[in-house]
């Protein structure tokens, strides 16, 4: 798939409940409606900002005629070197049994099981080679096709991890520029990208909606609409922003490793 291994790793990182929900808000690939990180055994660090080992619990609803499912699994992810000295990203997930997290039969919830392994390596400058292997057992009397569908959707969702990284970098870039720049929005009457007078364009961006990063006004032809996930005390909500193309490209080129490390230092 397109992208870099570091971007895939940054997009996939879900070391907290909110980070997990932010990732799903961008990729919408896990299908869970409830998520919790029960225990963190190893956290991201400056040595490996994509490193995480923890125990997670999630629930999934299949509608009126299917029994609700949940699962408990150990997740491990990070960067490593293979036998040839090439750096790769790995992500492992495997169902486990914990006495502290018993099955919820009394609530009519069936415990499902899964096991998956993803390994990604850089194929060339802008391509990633993805290896995946795993299985899922939905439990109960659910047809086998549902297990295949569940795992297939998860595999297909991997392609969204790079875009997730781009959006996370864009969000960080916007917050950093806002913190360092208190001058407010530019008073210029010209588009910050093409230089045309926005006052003479019929399809101009509404006043006050200049690029939230560079603060320059942007005409509709040069603006890029992006939905970014905002973490509130109780939830993760998405808000649409209008960026200039230059800032979107600049944020996209930021090294994912550097952004992930900067986020660690800020916490």
PDB file of N, CA and C in Angstrom, residues 46 65 90-91 94 132 135 143-144 147 166 168 173 196 200 219 225 256 262:
ATOM      1  N   UNK A  46      10.531   7.615  23.786  1.00  0.00           N
ATOM      2  CA  UNK A  46      11.297   8.321  22.760  1.00  0.00           C
ATOM      3  C   UNK A  46      12.148   7.351  21.950  1.00  0.00           C
ATOM      4  N   UNK A  65     -30.966  -9.538  15.516  1.00  0.00           N
ATOM      5  CA  UNK A  65     -31.079 -10.992  15.446  1.00  0.00           C
ATOM      6  C   UNK A  65     -29.780 -11.723  15.770  1.00  0.00           C
ATOM      7  N   UNK A  90       5.520  -4.055  13.470  1.00  0.00           N
ATOM      8  CA  UNK A  90       4.725  -5.250  13.751  1.00  0.00           C
ATOM      9  C   UNK A  90       3.571  -4.886  14.674  1.00  0.00           C
ATOM     10  N   UNK A  91       2.493  -5.617  14.546  1.00  0.00           N
ATOM     11  CA  UNK A  91       1.343  -5.470  15.428  1.00  0.00           C
ATOM     12  C   UNK A  91       0.727  -6.841  15.635  1.00  0.00           C
ATOM     13  N   UNK A  94      -3.845 -11.060  20.336  1.00  0.00           N
ATOM     14  CA  UNK A  94      -4.202 -12.454  20.616  1.00  0.00           C
ATOM     15  C   UNK A  94      -5.136 -12.499  21.819  1.00  0.00           C
ATOM     16  N   UNK A 132       0.042 -10.224   6.550  1.00  0.00           N
ATOM     17  CA  UNK A 132      -0.972 -10.413   7.586  1.00  0.00           C
ATOM     18  C   UNK A 132      -1.379 -11.877   7.666  1.00  0.00           C
ATOM     19  N   UNK A 135      -6.843 -15.306  12.472  1.00  0.00           N
ATOM     20  CA  UNK A 135      -8.151 -15.943  12.416  1.00  0.00           C
ATOM     21  C   UNK A 135      -9.046 -15.289  13.465  1.00  0.00           C
ATOM     22  N   UNK A 143     -22.754 -18.097  11.912  1.00  0.00           N
ATOM     23  CA  UNK A 143     -22.201 -18.739  10.712  1.00  0.00           C
ATOM     24  C   UNK A 143     -20.736 -18.383  10.506  1.00  0.00           C
ATOM     25  N   UNK A 144     -19.995 -19.316   9.937  1.00  0.00           N
ATOM     26  CA  UNK A 144     -18.564 -19.118   9.719  1.00  0.00           C
ATOM     27  C   UNK A 144     -18.279 -17.889   8.859  1.00  0.00           C
ATOM     28  N   UNK A 147     -17.242 -14.752  10.702  1.00  0.00           N
ATOM     29  CA  UNK A 147     -15.852 -14.700  11.149  1.00  0.00           C
ATOM     30  C   UNK A 147     -14.943 -14.235  10.021  1.00  0.00           C
ATOM     31  N   UNK A 166      -1.678  10.837   8.573  1.00  0.00           N
ATOM     32  CA  UNK A 166      -1.672  12.169   7.960  1.00  0.00           C
ATOM     33  C   UNK A 166      -2.589  13.126   8.723  1.00  0.00           C
ATOM     34  N   UNK A 168      -3.614  12.819  11.884  1.00  0.00           N
ATOM     35  CA  UNK A 168      -3.066  13.052  13.223  1.00  0.00           C
ATOM     36  C   UNK A 168      -1.930  14.066  13.168  1.00  0.00           C
ATOM     37  N   UNK A 173       0.038  19.580  13.922  1.00  0.00           N
ATOM     38  CA  UNK A 173       0.636  20.756  13.282  1.00  0.00           C
ATOM     39  C   UNK A 173      -0.230  21.992  13.520  1.00  0.00           C
ATOM     40  N   UNK A 196      -4.602  35.184  -5.828  1.00  0.00           N
ATOM     41  CA  UNK A 196      -5.717  35.936  -6.395  1.00  0.00           C
ATOM     42  C   UNK A 196      -6.487  36.649  -5.288  1.00  0.00           C
ATOM     43  N   UNK A 200     -12.661  39.189  -5.284  1.00  0.00           N
ATOM     44  CA  UNK A 200     -13.180  39.164  -6.649  1.00  0.00           C
ATOM     45  C   UNK A 200     -13.594  37.768  -7.099  1.00  0.00           C
ATOM     46  N   UNK A 219      -8.900  30.747  -1.087  1.00  0.00           N
ATOM     47  CA  UNK A 219     -10.066  30.658  -1.967  1.00  0.00           C
ATOM     48  C   UNK A 219     -10.539  29.208  -2.032  1.00  0.00           C
ATOM     49  N   UNK A 225     -10.763  20.491   2.487  1.00  0.00           N
ATOM     50  CA  UNK A 225     -11.609  20.215   3.642  1.00  0.00           C
ATOM     51  C   UNK A 225     -11.153  18.927   4.317  1.00  0.00           C
ATOM     52  N   UNK A 256       6.635  11.035  10.889  1.00  0.00           N
ATOM     53  CA  UNK A 256       5.711  10.522  11.899  1.00  0.00           C
ATOM     54  C   UNK A 256       6.423  10.263  13.221  1.00  0.00           C
ATOM     55  N   UNK A 262       7.147  14.200  19.789  1.00  0.00           N
ATOM     56  CA  UNK A 262       6.724  15.504  20.303  1.00  0.00           C
ATOM     57  C   UNK A 262       5.454  15.381  21.143  1.00  0.00           C
TER      58      UNK A 262
END
